[in-house]
Amino acid sequence: MKPWTIAIDGPAGAGKSTVARLLARRLGYLYIDSGAMYRAVALLAQRNEVSPDEADAVSALTRTARISFQSDGDHQRLFLSDEDITEAIRAPDIATLASKVSAIPGVRAALVTQQQALGAQGGVVMEGRDIGTVVFPSAELKVFLTATPEARAERRLQEIQARGHVNATLESVRADQDERDHRDATRAISPLASASDALEIGSDGVGPEQVVEEIIQCIDARRRGA
Ligand code: DC
């Protein structure tokens, strides 16, 4: 059977990464975190001292950037040219900057082309904000993962603290999240939105394994033509 393309979209902190990674492992598919690519562009802009307000300059940087993924067992490492930037892109200031550069049409155009090339053969689980709506509008399965803002901020705080940012507080994470949610959902181009044919799943109080189980059941049912 032809391998499927699976899109997992949703706001920050809904648990997309864990679910997408587990799902890809279960299916033997490639996992791609498209948000990491926007973060790579943010890091590149920061290092080149290019402000996110300079849309043309950031777009030009994106077009020349050599962003690539390398698999590391179950996880994935992100490279900018030959440099491993897996940890560097997780800094909180890069999250904010990524949200800003992702509103630039030239940045999106360049990254969407790369994402489509990465998933061209199928057999991929790609997570992001516009995967089901823009990158792979004919994906065989689209999932939109949501959770309450409170639960998302809690999850995000734990992730950030686990990375050693021990001074982060729930209030600061929630404030950043609200600002980012607003920007991601209201930008003119490809705002965060659920595709009309997406399977919507709420992850409040539900573990990632359970969400993956629900997705697998949906895949099985669709393959049986149910
Ligand atoms: O998923 P993340 O938090 O790592 O994403 C970082 C930023 O990139 C997020 O604020 C929105 C943006 N993004 C996007 O616009 N489109 C995607 N497909 C993925 C991420």
JSON list of C-alpha atoms and ligand atoms in Angstrom, two decimals:
[
{"chain": "A", "resi": 1, "resn": "MET", "atom": "CA", "xyz": [0.00, 0.00, 0.00]},
{"chain": "A", "resi": 2, "resn": "LYS", "atom": "CA", "xyz": [1.23, 3.49, -0.86]},
{"chain": "A", "resi": 3, "resn": "PRO", "atom": "CA", "xyz": [2.70, 5.20, 2.22]},
{"chain": "A", "resi": 4, "resn": "TRP", "atom": "CA", "xyz": [0.56, 8.05, 3.46]},
{"chain": "A", "resi": 5, "resn": "THR", "atom": "CA", "xyz": [1.36, 11.67, 4.12]},
{"chain": "A", "resi": 6, "resn": "ILE", "atom": "CA", "xyz": [0.12, 12.68, 7.57]},
{"chain": "A", "resi": 7, "resn": "ALA", "atom": "CA", "xyz": [-0.24, 16.32, 8.64]},
{"chain": "A", "resi": 8, "resn": "ILE", "atom": "CA", "xyz": [-0.37, 17.25, 12.33]},
{"chain": "A", "resi": 9, "resn": "ASP", "atom": "CA", "xyz": [-1.20, 20.88, 13.00]},
{"chain": "A", "resi": 10, "resn": "GLY", "atom": "CA", "xyz": [-2.13, 22.84, 16.09]},
{"chain": "A", "resi": 11, "resn": "PRO", "atom": "CA", "xyz": [-0.98, 25.61, 18.42]},
{"chain": "A", "resi": 12, "resn": "ALA", "atom": "CA", "xyz": [2.24, 25.60, 20.45]},
{"chain": "A", "resi": 13, "resn": "GLY", "atom": "CA", "xyz": [2.18, 23.27, 23.44]},
{"chain": "A", "resi": 14, "resn": "ALA", "atom": "CA", "xyz": [-0.67, 21.02, 22.28]},
{"chain": "A", "resi": 15, "resn": "GLY", "atom": "CA", "xyz": [1.73, 18.07, 22.26]},
{"chain": "A", "resi": 16, "resn": "LYS", "atom": "CA", "xyz": [2.21, 17.81, 18.48]},
{"chain": "A", "resi": 17, "resn": "SER", "atom": "CA", "xyz": [5.91, 16.87, 18.61]},
{"chain": "A", "resi": 18, "resn": "THR", "atom": "CA", "xyz": [5.54, 13.90, 20.93]},
{"chain": "A", "resi": 19, "resn": "VAL", "atom": "CA", "xyz": [2.46, 12.64, 19.11]},
{"chain": "A", "resi": 20, "resn": "ALA", "atom": "CA", "xyz": [4.01, 13.10, 15.65]},
{"chain": "A", "resi": 21, "resn": "ARG", "atom": "CA", "xyz": [7.26, 11.40, 16.71]},
{"chain": "A", "resi": 22, "resn": "LEU", "atom": "CA", "xyz": [5.47, 8.42, 18.30]},
{"chain": "A", "resi": 23, "resn": "LEU", "atom": "CA", "xyz": [3.16, 8.08, 15.34]},
{"chain": "A", "resi": 24, "resn": "ALA", "atom": "CA", "xyz": [6.04, 8.14, 12.86]},
{"chain": "A", "resi": 25, "resn": "ARG", "atom": "CA", "xyz": [7.81, 5.45, 14.89]},
{"chain": "A", "resi": 26, "resn": "ARG", "atom": "CA", "xyz": [4.68, 3.25, 14.96]},
{"chain": "A", "resi": 27, "resn": "LEU", "atom": "CA", "xyz": [4.22, 3.55, 11.21]},
{"chain": "A", "resi": 28, "resn": "GLY", "atom": "CA", "xyz": [7.92, 3.44, 10.29]},
{"chain": "A", "resi": 29, "resn": "TYR", "atom": "CA", "xyz": [7.54, 6.87, 8.67]},
{"chain": "A", "resi": 30, "resn": "LEU", "atom": "CA", "xyz": [9.84, 9.89, 8.52]},
{"chain": "A", "resi": 31, "resn": "TYR", "atom": "CA", "xyz": [9.07, 12.56, 11.17]},
{"chain": "A", "resi": 32, "resn": "ILE", "atom": "CA", "xyz": [9.53, 16.20, 10.26]},
{"chain": "A", "resi": 33, "resn": "ASP", "atom": "CA", "xyz": [9.16, 19.18, 12.60]},
{"chain": "A", "resi": 34, "resn": "SER", "atom": "CA", "xyz": [8.46, 22.08, 10.25]},
{"chain": "A", "resi": 35, "resn": "GLY", "atom": "CA", "xyz": [8.54, 24.59, 13.14]},
{"chain": "A", "resi": 36, "resn": "ALA", "atom": "CA", "xyz": [12.24, 23.77, 13.59]},
{"chain": "A", "resi": 37, "resn": "MET", "atom": "CA", "xyz": [12.85, 25.17, 10.10]},
{"chain": "A", "resi": 38, "resn": "TYR", "atom": "CA", "xyz": [11.23, 28.51, 11.01]},
{"chain": "A", "resi": 39, "resn": "ARG", "atom": "CA", "xyz": [13.36, 28.48, 14.16]},
{"chain": "A", "resi": 40, "resn": "ALA", "atom": "CA", "xyz": [16.50, 27.91, 12.04]},
{"chain": "A", "resi": 41, "resn": "VAL", "atom": "CA", "xyz": [15.64, 30.99, 9.98]},
{"chain": "A", "resi": 42, "resn": "ALA", "atom": "CA", "xyz": [15.10, 32.96, 13.21]},
{"chain": "A", "resi": 43, "resn": "LEU", "atom": "CA", "xyz": [18.53, 31.91, 14.49]},
{"chain": "A", "resi": 44, "resn": "LEU", "atom": "CA", "xyz": [20.13, 32.84, 11.19]},
{"chain": "A", "resi": 45, "resn": "ALA", "atom": "CA", "xyz": [18.47, 36.27, 11.21]},
{"chain": "A", "resi": 46, "resn": "GLN", "atom": "CA", "xyz": [19.55, 36.87, 14.81]},
{"chain": "A", "resi": 47, "resn": "ARG", "atom": "CA", "xyz": [23.15, 35.93, 14.06]},
{"chain": "A", "resi": 48, "resn": "ASN", "atom": "CA", "xyz": [23.20, 38.18, 11.01]},
{"chain": "A", "resi": 49, "resn": "GLU", "atom": "CA", "xyz": [21.62, 40.97, 13.02]},
{"chain": "A", "resi": 50, "resn": "VAL", "atom": "CA", "xyz": [18.74, 41.17, 10.57]},
{"chain": "A", "resi": 51, "resn": "SER", "atom": "CA", "xyz": [15.49, 42.36, 12.18]},
{"chain": "A", "resi": 52, "resn": "PRO", "atom": "CA", "xyz": [12.25, 40.45, 11.46]},
{"chain": "A", "resi": 53, "resn": "ASP", "atom": "CA", "xyz": [10.92, 43.79, 10.17]},
{"chain": "A", "resi": 54, "resn": "GLU", "atom": "CA", "xyz": [13.34, 43.55, 7.23]},
{"chain": "A", "resi": 55, "resn": "ALA", "atom": "CA", "xyz": [11.20, 41.14, 5.22]},
{"chain": "A", "resi": 56, "resn": "ASP", "atom": "CA", "xyz": [13.30, 41.17, 2.05]},
{"chain": "A", "resi": 57, "resn": "ALA", "atom": "CA", "xyz": [16.57, 40.58, 3.90]},
{"chain": "A", "resi": 58, "resn": "VAL", "atom": "CA", "xyz": [15.12, 37.71, 5.96]},
{"chain": "A", "resi": 59, "resn": "SER", "atom": "CA", "xyz": [13.61, 36.16, 2.81]},
{"chain": "A", "resi": 60, "resn": "ALA", "atom": "CA", "xyz": [16.99, 36.35, 1.07]},
{"chain": "A", "resi": 61, "resn": "LEU", "atom": "CA", "xyz": [18.67, 34.67, 4.04]},
{"chain": "A", "resi": 62, "resn": "THR", "atom": "CA", "xyz": [16.05, 31.88, 3.95]},
{"chain": "A", "resi": 63, "resn": "ARG", "atom": "CA", "xyz": [16.60, 31.21, 0.26]},
{"chain": "A", "resi": 64, "resn": "THR", "atom": "CA", "xyz": [20.35, 30.71, 0.76]},
{"chain": "A", "resi": 65, "resn": "ALA", "atom": "CA", "xyz": [20.14, 28.84, 4.09]},
{"chain": "A", "resi": 66, "resn": "ARG", "atom": "CA", "xyz": [21.14, 25.17, 4.03]},
{"chain": "A", "resi": 67, "resn": "ILE", "atom": "CA", "xyz": [18.76, 23.63, 6.55]},
{"chain": "A", "resi": 68, "resn": "SER", "atom": "CA", "xyz": [18.77, 19.85, 6.91]},
{"chain": "A", "resi": 69, "resn": "PHE", "atom": "CA", "xyz": [17.59, 17.13, 9.28]},
{"chain": "A", "resi": 70, "resn": "GLN", "atom": "CA", "xyz": [19.63, 14.14, 10.35]},
{"chain": "A", "resi": 71, "resn": "SER", "atom": "CA", "xyz": [18.10, 11.24, 12.14]},
{"chain": "A", "resi": 72, "resn": "ASP", "atom": "CA", "xyz": [19.55, 10.39, 15.56]},
{"chain": "A", "resi": 73, "resn": "GLY", "atom": "CA", "xyz": [17.81, 7.17, 16.60]},
{"chain": "A", "resi": 74, "resn": "ASP", "atom": "CA", "xyz": [14.25, 8.14, 17.45]},
{"chain": "A", "resi": 75, "resn": "HIS", "atom": "CA", "xyz": [15.10, 11.80, 17.53]},
{"chain": "A", "resi": 76, "resn": "GLN", "atom": "CA", "xyz": [16.21, 14.22, 14.92]},
{"chain": "A", "resi": 77, "resn": "ARG", "atom": "CA", "xyz": [18.98, 16.76, 14.78]},
{"chain": "A", "resi": 78, "resn": "LEU", "atom": "CA", "xyz": [18.77, 19.99, 12.81]},
{"chain": "A", "resi": 79, "resn": "PHE", "atom": "CA", "xyz": [21.71, 21.41, 10.89]},
{"chain": "A", "resi": 80, "resn": "LEU", "atom": "CA", "xyz": [22.40, 24.82, 9.45]},
{"chain": "A", "resi": 81, "resn": "SER", "atom": "CA", "xyz": [25.10, 24.10, 6.88]},
{"chain": "A", "resi": 82, "resn": "ASP", "atom": "CA", "xyz": [27.43, 21.85, 8.92]},
{"chain": "A", "resi": 83, "resn": "GLU", "atom": "CA", "xyz": [26.49, 23.20, 12.33]},
{"chain": "A", "resi": 84, "resn": "ASP", "atom": "CA", "xyz": [24.23, 21.24, 14.67]},
{"chain": "A", "resi": 85, "resn": "ILE", "atom": "CA", "xyz": [21.65, 23.81, 15.89]},
{"chain": "A", "resi": 86, "resn": "THR", "atom": "CA", "xyz": [19.26, 21.34, 17.57]},
{"chain": "A", "resi": 87, "resn": "GLU", "atom": "CA", "xyz": [19.65, 22.91, 21.02]},
{"chain": "A", "resi": 88, "resn": "ALA", "atom": "CA", "xyz": [20.26, 26.51, 19.93]},
{"chain": "A", "resi": 89, "resn": "ILE", "atom": "CA", "xyz": [16.83, 26.80, 18.24]},
{"chain": "A", "resi": 90, "resn": "ARG", "atom": "CA", "xyz": [15.00, 25.90, 21.47]},
{"chain": "A", "resi": 91, "resn": "ALA", "atom": "CA", "xyz": [15.89, 29.12, 23.30]},
{"chain": "A", "resi": 92, "resn": "PRO", "atom": "CA", "xyz": [12.74, 31.12, 24.26]},
{"chain": "A", "resi": 93, "resn": "ASP", "atom": "CA", "xyz": [13.89, 34.22, 22.33]},
{"chain": "A", "resi": 94, "resn": "ILE", "atom": "CA", "xyz": [14.21, 32.10, 19.18]},
{"chain": "A", "resi": 95, "resn": "ALA", "atom": "CA", "xyz": [10.60, 30.91, 19.61]},
{"chain": "A", "resi": 96, "resn": "THR", "atom": "CA", "xyz": [9.40, 34.52, 19.60]},
{"chain": "A", "resi": 97, "resn": "LEU", "atom": "CA", "xyz": [11.61, 35.43, 16.66]},
{"chain": "A", "resi": 98, "resn": "ALA", "atom": "CA", "xyz": [10.46, 32.32, 14.74]},
{"chain": "A", "resi": 99, "resn": "SER", "atom": "CA", "xyz": [6.85, 33.39, 15.15]},
{"chain": "A", "resi": 100, "resn": "LYS", "atom": "CA", "xyz": [7.79, 36.83, 13.73]},
{"chain": "A", "resi": 101, "resn": "VAL", "atom": "CA", "xyz": [9.80, 35.60, 10.72]},
{"chain": "A", "resi": 102, "resn": "SER", "atom": "CA", "xyz": [7.12, 33.01, 9.93]},
{"chain": "A", "resi": 103, "resn": "ALA", "atom": "CA", "xyz": [4.74, 35.85, 9.03]},
{"chain": "A", "resi": 104, "resn": "ILE", "atom": "CA", "xyz": [7.02, 36.89, 6.12]},
{"chain": "A", "resi": 105, "resn": "PRO", "atom": "CA", "xyz": [5.65, 35.59, 2.77]},
{"chain": "A", "resi": 106, "resn": "GLY", "atom": "CA", "xyz": [9.13, 35.07, 1.24]},
{"chain": "A", "resi": 107, "resn": "VAL", "atom": "CA", "xyz": [10.20, 32.96, 4.22]},
{"chain": "A", "resi": 108, "resn": "ARG", "atom": "CA", "xyz": [7.09, 30.81, 4.02]},
{"chain": "A", "resi": 109, "resn": "ALA", "atom": "CA", "xyz": [7.40, 30.34, 0.25]},
{"chain": "A", "resi": 110, "resn": "ALA", "atom": "CA", "xyz": [10.99, 29.10, 0.56]},
{"chain": "A", "resi": 111, "resn": "LEU", "atom": "CA", "xyz": [10.31, 26.78, 3.50]},
{"chain": "A", "resi": 112, "resn": "VAL", "atom": "CA", "xyz": [7.05, 25.36, 2.11]},
{"chain": "A", "resi": 113, "resn": "THR", "atom": "CA", "xyz": [8.92, 24.37, -1.07]},
{"chain": "A", "resi": 114, "resn": "GLN", "atom": "CA", "xyz": [11.56, 22.57, 1.03]},
{"chain": "A", "resi": 115, "resn": "GLN", "atom": "CA", "xyz": [8.89, 20.88, 3.16]},
{"chain": "A", "resi": 116, "resn": "GLN", "atom": "CA", "xyz": [7.03, 19.65, 0.08]},
{"chain": "A", "resi": 117, "resn": "ALA", "atom": "CA", "xyz": [10.28, 18.21, -1.29]},
{"chain": "A", "resi": 118, "resn": "LEU", "atom": "CA", "xyz": [11.00, 16.44, 2.03]},
{"chain": "A", "resi": 119, "resn": "GLY", "atom": "CA", "xyz": [7.57, 14.78, 1.96]},
{"chain": "A", "resi": 120, "resn": "ALA", "atom": "CA", "xyz": [7.30, 14.20, -1.79]},
{"chain": "A", "resi": 121, "resn": "GLN", "atom": "CA", "xyz": [7.65, 10.41, -1.52]},
{"chain": "A", "resi": 122, "resn": "GLY", "atom": "CA", "xyz": [4.97, 10.05, 1.19]},
{"chain": "A", "resi": 123, "resn": "GLY", "atom": "CA", "xyz": [5.63, 7.97, 4.30]},
{"chain": "A", "resi": 124, "resn": "VAL", "atom": "CA", "xyz": [5.97, 11.13, 6.35]},
{"chain": "A", "resi": 125, "resn": "VAL", "atom": "CA", "xyz": [4.43, 12.62, 9.47]},
{"chain": "A", "resi": 126, "resn": "MET", "atom": "CA", "xyz": [4.94, 16.39, 9.36]},
{"chain": "A", "resi": 127, "resn": "GLU", "atom": "CA", "xyz": [3.92, 18.69, 12.17]},
{"chain": "A", "resi": 128, "resn": "GLY", "atom": "CA", "xyz": [3.37, 22.43, 12.04]},
{"chain": "A", "resi": 129, "resn": "ARG", "atom": "CA", "xyz": [0.68, 25.07, 11.63]},
{"chain": "A", "resi": 130, "resn": "ASP", "atom": "CA", "xyz": [-0.20, 24.93, 7.91]},
{"chain": "A", "resi": 131, "resn": "ILE", "atom": "CA", "xyz": [0.72, 21.38, 6.90]},
{"chain": "A", "resi": 132, "resn": "GLY", "atom": "CA", "xyz": [-2.84, 20.23, 6.20]},
{"chain": "A", "resi": 133, "resn": "THR", "atom": "CA", "xyz": [-3.96, 23.56, 4.76]},
{"chain": "A", "resi": 134, "resn": "VAL", "atom": "CA", "xyz": [-0.98, 24.64, 2.60]},
{"chain": "A", "resi": 135, "resn": "VAL", "atom": "CA", "xyz": [2.00, 22.25, 2.53]},
{"chain": "A", "resi": 136, "resn": "PHE", "atom": "CA", "xyz": [0.08, 19.01, 1.91]},
{"chain": "A", "resi": 137, "resn": "PRO", "atom": "CA", "xyz": [-3.55, 19.93, 1.19]},
{"chain": "A", "resi": 138, "resn": "SER", "atom": "CA", "xyz": [-4.12, 16.43, -0.19]},
{"chain": "A", "resi": 139, "resn": "ALA", "atom": "CA", "xyz": [-2.55, 14.59, 2.75]},
{"chain": "A", "resi": 140, "resn": "GLU", "atom": "CA", "xyz": [-4.29, 11.26, 3.34]},
{"chain": "A", "resi": 141, "resn": "LEU", "atom": "CA", "xyz": [-4.76, 12.19, 6.99]},
{"chain": "A", "resi": 142, "resn": "LYS", "atom": "CA", "xyz": [-4.88, 15.57, 8.69]},
{"chain": "A", "resi": 143, "resn": "VAL", "atom": "CA", "xyz": [-4.96, 15.94, 12.46]},
{"chain": "A", "resi": 144, "resn": "PHE", "atom": "CA", "xyz": [-5.58, 19.17, 14.34]},
{"chain": "A", "resi": 145, "resn": "LEU", "atom": "CA", "xyz": [-4.39, 18.83, 17.91]},
{"chain": "A", "resi": 146, "resn": "THR", "atom": "CA", "xyz": [-5.69, 21.28, 20.51]},
{"chain": "A", "resi": 147, "resn": "ALA", "atom": "CA", "xyz": [-5.60, 21.81, 24.27]},
{"chain": "A", "resi": 148, "resn": "THR", "atom": "CA", "xyz": [-6.62, 24.59, 26.63]},
{"chain": "A", "resi": 149, "resn": "PRO", "atom": "CA", "xyz": [-4.18, 27.53, 26.92]},
{"chain": "A", "resi": 150, "resn": "GLU", "atom": "CA", "xyz": [-3.55, 26.56, 30.57]},
{"chain": "A", "resi": 151, "resn": "ALA", "atom": "CA", "xyz": [-2.58, 22.98, 29.72]},
{"chain": "A", "resi": 152, "resn": "ARG", "atom": "CA", "xyz": [-0.41, 24.12, 26.81]},
{"chain": "A", "resi": 153, "resn": "ALA", "atom": "CA", "xyz": [1.49, 26.62, 29.00]},
{"chain": "A", "resi": 154, "resn": "GLU", "atom": "CA", "xyz": [2.08, 23.92, 31.64]},
{"chain": "A", "resi": 155, "resn": "ARG", "atom": "CA", "xyz": [3.44, 21.52, 29.02]},
{"chain": "A", "resi": 156, "resn": "ARG", "atom": "CA", "xyz": [5.63, 24.21, 27.48]},
{"chain": "A", "resi": 157, "resn": "LEU", "atom": "CA", "xyz": [7.02, 25.22, 30.90]},
{"chain": "A", "resi": 158, "resn": "GLN", "atom": "CA", "xyz": [8.04, 21.63, 31.62]},
{"chain": "A", "resi": 159, "resn": "GLU", "atom": "CA", "xyz": [9.76, 21.35, 28.24]},
{"chain": "A", "resi": 160, "resn": "ILE", "atom": "CA", "xyz": [11.62, 24.65, 28.71]},
{"chain": "A", "resi": 161, "resn": "GLN", "atom": "CA", "xyz": [12.72, 23.78, 32.27]},
{"chain": "A", "resi": 162, "resn": "ALA", "atom": "CA", "xyz": [13.86, 20.32, 31.15]},
{"chain": "A", "resi": 163, "resn": "ARG", "atom": "CA", "xyz": [16.17, 22.11, 28.72]},
{"chain": "A", "resi": 164, "resn": "GLY", "atom": "CA", "xyz": [17.83, 23.93, 31.59]},
{"chain": "A", "resi": 165, "resn": "HIS", "atom": "CA", "xyz": [15.96, 27.26, 31.44]},
{"chain": "A", "resi": 166, "resn": "VAL", "atom": "CA", "xyz": [15.20, 27.01, 35.16]},
{"chain": "A", "resi": 167, "resn": "ASN", "atom": "CA", "xyz": [14.16, 30.64, 35.57]},
{"chain": "A", "resi": 168, "resn": "ALA", "atom": "CA", "xyz": [11.15, 30.30, 33.30]},
{"chain": "A", "resi": 169, "resn": "THR", "atom": "CA", "xyz": [7.82, 30.79, 35.11]},
{"chain": "A", "resi": 170, "resn": "LEU", "atom": "CA", "xyz": [4.29, 29.77, 34.18]},
{"chain": "A", "resi": 171, "resn": "GLU", "atom": "CA", "xyz": [3.35, 33.47, 33.87]},
{"chain": "A", "resi": 172, "resn": "SER", "atom": "CA", "xyz": [6.18, 34.26, 31.45]},
{"chain": "A", "resi": 173, "resn": "VAL", "atom": "CA", "xyz": [5.51, 31.15, 29.36]},
{"chain": "A", "resi": 174, "resn": "ARG", "atom": "CA", "xyz": [1.77, 31.95, 29.24]},
{"chain": "A", "resi": 175, "resn": "ALA", "atom": "CA", "xyz": [2.42, 35.57, 28.23]},
{"chain": "A", "resi": 176, "resn": "ASP", "atom": "CA", "xyz": [4.78, 34.48, 25.41]},
{"chain": "A", "resi": 177, "resn": "GLN", "atom": "CA", "xyz": [2.30, 31.82, 24.34]},
{"chain": "A", "resi": 178, "resn": "ASP", "atom": "CA", "xyz": [-0.65, 34.25, 24.19]},
{"chain": "A", "resi": 179, "resn": "GLU", "atom": "CA", "xyz": [1.42, 36.68, 22.11]},
{"chain": "A", "resi": 180, "resn": "ARG", "atom": "CA", "xyz": [2.60, 33.91, 19.78]},
{"chain": "A", "resi": 181, "resn": "ASP", "atom": "CA", "xyz": [-0.89, 32.37, 19.45]},
{"chain": "A", "resi": 182, "resn": "HIS", "atom": "CA", "xyz": [-2.29, 35.74, 18.48]},
{"chain": "A", "resi": 183, "resn": "ARG", "atom": "CA", "xyz": [0.46, 36.37, 15.90]},
{"chain": "A", "resi": 184, "resn": "ASP", "atom": "CA", "xyz": [0.28, 32.84, 14.43]},
{"chain": "A", "resi": 185, "resn": "ALA", "atom": "CA", "xyz": [-3.52, 32.90, 14.14]},
{"chain": "A", "resi": 186, "resn": "THR", "atom": "CA", "xyz": [-3.94, 36.41, 12.74]},
{"chain": "A", "resi": 187, "resn": "ARG", "atom": "CA", "xyz": [-1.06, 36.72, 10.24]},
{"chain": "A", "resi": 188, "resn": "ALA", "atom": "CA", "xyz": [-2.16, 37.49, 6.70]},
{"chain": "A", "resi": 189, "resn": "ILE", "atom": "CA", "xyz": [-0.55, 34.45, 5.11]},
{"chain": "A", "resi": 190, "resn": "SER", "atom": "CA", "xyz": [-1.26, 30.83, 6.11]},
{"chain": "A", "resi": 191, "resn": "PRO", "atom": "CA", "xyz": [-2.55, 31.56, 9.62]},
{"chain": "A", "resi": 192, "resn": "LEU", "atom": "CA", "xyz": [-2.89, 28.66, 12.04]},
{"chain": "A", "resi": 193, "resn": "ALA", "atom": "CA", "xyz": [-6.19, 27.01, 11.12]},
{"chain": "A", "resi": 194, "resn": "SER", "atom": "CA", "xyz": [-7.73, 23.59, 11.13]},
{"chain": "A", "resi": 195, "resn": "ALA", "atom": "CA", "xyz": [-8.28, 22.13, 7.65]},
{"chain": "A", "resi": 196, "resn": "SER", "atom": "CA", "xyz": [-11.99, 21.49, 7.04]},
{"chain": "A", "resi": 197, "resn": "ASP", "atom": "CA", "xyz": [-11.29, 17.76, 6.67]},
{"chain": "A", "resi": 198, "resn": "ALA", "atom": "CA", "xyz": [-9.00, 17.44, 9.70]},
{"chain": "A", "resi": 199, "resn": "LEU", "atom": "CA", "xyz": [-9.57, 15.03, 12.56]},
{"chain": "A", "resi": 200, "resn": "GLU", "atom": "CA", "xyz": [-9.73, 17.30, 15.62]},
{"chain": "A", "resi": 201, "resn": "ILE", "atom": "CA", "xyz": [-8.34, 15.85, 18.82]},
{"chain": "A", "resi": 202, "resn": "GLY", "atom": "CA", "xyz": [-8.18, 17.55, 22.24]},
{"chain": "A", "resi": 203, "resn": "SER", "atom": "CA", "xyz": [-5.14, 16.52, 24.27]},
{"chain": "A", "resi": 204, "resn": "ASP", "atom": "CA", "xyz": [-6.28, 17.85, 27.67]},
{"chain": "A", "resi": 205, "resn": "GLY", "atom": "CA", "xyz": [-5.74, 15.17, 30.27]},
{"chain": "A", "resi": 206, "resn": "VAL", "atom": "CA", "xyz": [-4.94, 12.63, 27.56]},
{"chain": "A", "resi": 207, "resn": "GLY", "atom": "CA", "xyz": [-1.47, 11.14, 27.21]},
{"chain": "A", "resi": 208, "resn": "PRO", "atom": "CA", "xyz": [0.34, 11.17, 23.85]},
{"chain": "A", "resi": 209, "resn": "GLU", "atom": "CA", "xyz": [0.10, 7.36, 23.56]},
{"chain": "A", "resi": 210, "resn": "GLN", "atom": "CA", "xyz": [-3.69, 7.61, 23.76]},
{"chain": "A", "resi": 211, "resn": "VAL", "atom": "CA", "xyz": [-3.78, 10.31, 21.07]},
{"chain": "A", "resi": 212, "resn": "VAL", "atom": "CA", "xyz": [-1.57, 8.14, 18.83]},
{"chain": "A", "resi": 213, "resn": "GLU", "atom": "CA", "xyz": [-3.92, 5.20, 19.44]},
{"chain": "A", "resi": 214, "resn": "GLU", "atom": "CA", "xyz": [-6.88, 7.28, 18.30]},
{"chain": "A", "resi": 215, "resn": "ILE", "atom": "CA", "xyz": [-5.01, 8.31, 15.15]},
{"chain": "A", "resi": 216, "resn": "ILE", "atom": "CA", "xyz": [-3.99, 4.71, 14.39]},
{"chain": "A", "resi": 217, "resn": "GLN", "atom": "CA", "xyz": [-7.60, 3.60, 14.77]},
{"chain": "A", "resi": 218, "resn": "CYS", "atom": "CA", "xyz": [-8.69, 6.29, 12.34]},
{"chain": "A", "resi": 219, "resn": "ILE", "atom": "CA", "xyz": [-6.02, 5.22, 9.84]},
{"chain": "A", "resi": 220, "resn": "ASP", "atom": "CA", "xyz": [-7.08, 1.57, 10.12]},
{"chain": "A", "resi": 221, "resn": "ALA", "atom": "CA", "xyz": [-10.75, 2.47, 9.67]},
{"chain": "A", "resi": 222, "resn": "ARG", "atom": "CA", "xyz": [-10.03, 4.61, 6.61]},
{"chain": "A", "resi": 223, "resn": "ARG", "atom": "CA", "xyz": [-7.84, 1.92, 5.07]},
{"chain": "A", "resi": 224, "resn": "ARG", "atom": "CA", "xyz": [-10.65, -0.57, 5.54]},
{"chain": "A", "resi": 225, "resn": "GLY", "atom": "CA", "xyz": [-12.89, 1.99, 3.84]},
{"chain": "A", "resi": 226, "resn": "ALA", "atom": "CA", "xyz": [-15.07, 2.26, 6.95]},
{"chain": "B", "resi": 1, "resn": "DC", "atom": "O1", "xyz": [6.19, 24.59, 16.45]},
{"chain": "B", "resi": 1, "resn": "DC", "atom": "P1", "xyz": [7.17, 25.65, 16.92]},
{"chain": "B", "resi": 1, "resn": "DC", "atom": "O2", "xyz": [6.72, 26.30, 18.18]},
{"chain": "B", "resi": 1, "resn": "DC", "atom": "O3", "xyz": [8.57, 25.15, 16.98]},
{"chain": "B", "resi": 1, "resn": "DC", "atom": "O4", "xyz": [7.14, 26.76, 15.74]},
{"chain": "B", "resi": 1, "resn": "DC", "atom": "C1", "xyz": [7.87, 27.96, 15.82]},
{"chain": "B", "resi": 1, "resn": "DC", "atom": "C2", "xyz": [7.12, 29.07, 15.08]},
{"chain": "B", "resi": 1, "resn": "DC", "atom": "O5", "xyz": [7.11, 28.77, 13.69]},
{"chain": "B", "resi": 1, "resn": "DC", "atom": "C3", "xyz": [5.66, 29.24, 15.50]},
{"chain": "B", "resi": 1, "resn": "DC", "atom": "O6", "xyz": [5.47, 30.39, 16.27]},
{"chain": "B", "resi": 1, "resn": "DC", "atom": "C4", "xyz": [4.89, 29.37, 14.23]},
{"chain": "B", "resi": 1, "resn": "DC", "atom": "C5", "xyz": [5.83, 29.06, 13.13]},
{"chain": "B", "resi": 1, "resn": "DC", "atom": "N1", "xyz": [5.42, 27.93, 12.28]},
{"chain": "B", "resi": 1, "resn": "DC", "atom": "C6", "xyz": [4.66, 28.22, 11.18]},
{"chain": "B", "resi": 1, "resn": "DC", "atom": "O7", "xyz": [4.31, 29.37, 10.96]},
{"chain": "B", "resi": 1, "resn": "DC", "atom": "N2", "xyz": [4.31, 27.22, 10.31]},
{"chain": "B", "resi": 1, "resn": "DC", "atom": "C7", "xyz": [4.68, 25.96, 10.55]},
{"chain": "B", "resi": 1, "resn": "DC", "atom": "N3", "xyz": [4.32, 25.01, 9.68]},
{"chain": "B", "resi": 1, "resn": "DC", "atom": "C8", "xyz": [5.43, 25.64, 11.70]},
{"chain": "B", "resi": 1, "resn": "DC", "atom": "C9", "xyz": [5.78, 26.66, 12.57]}
]
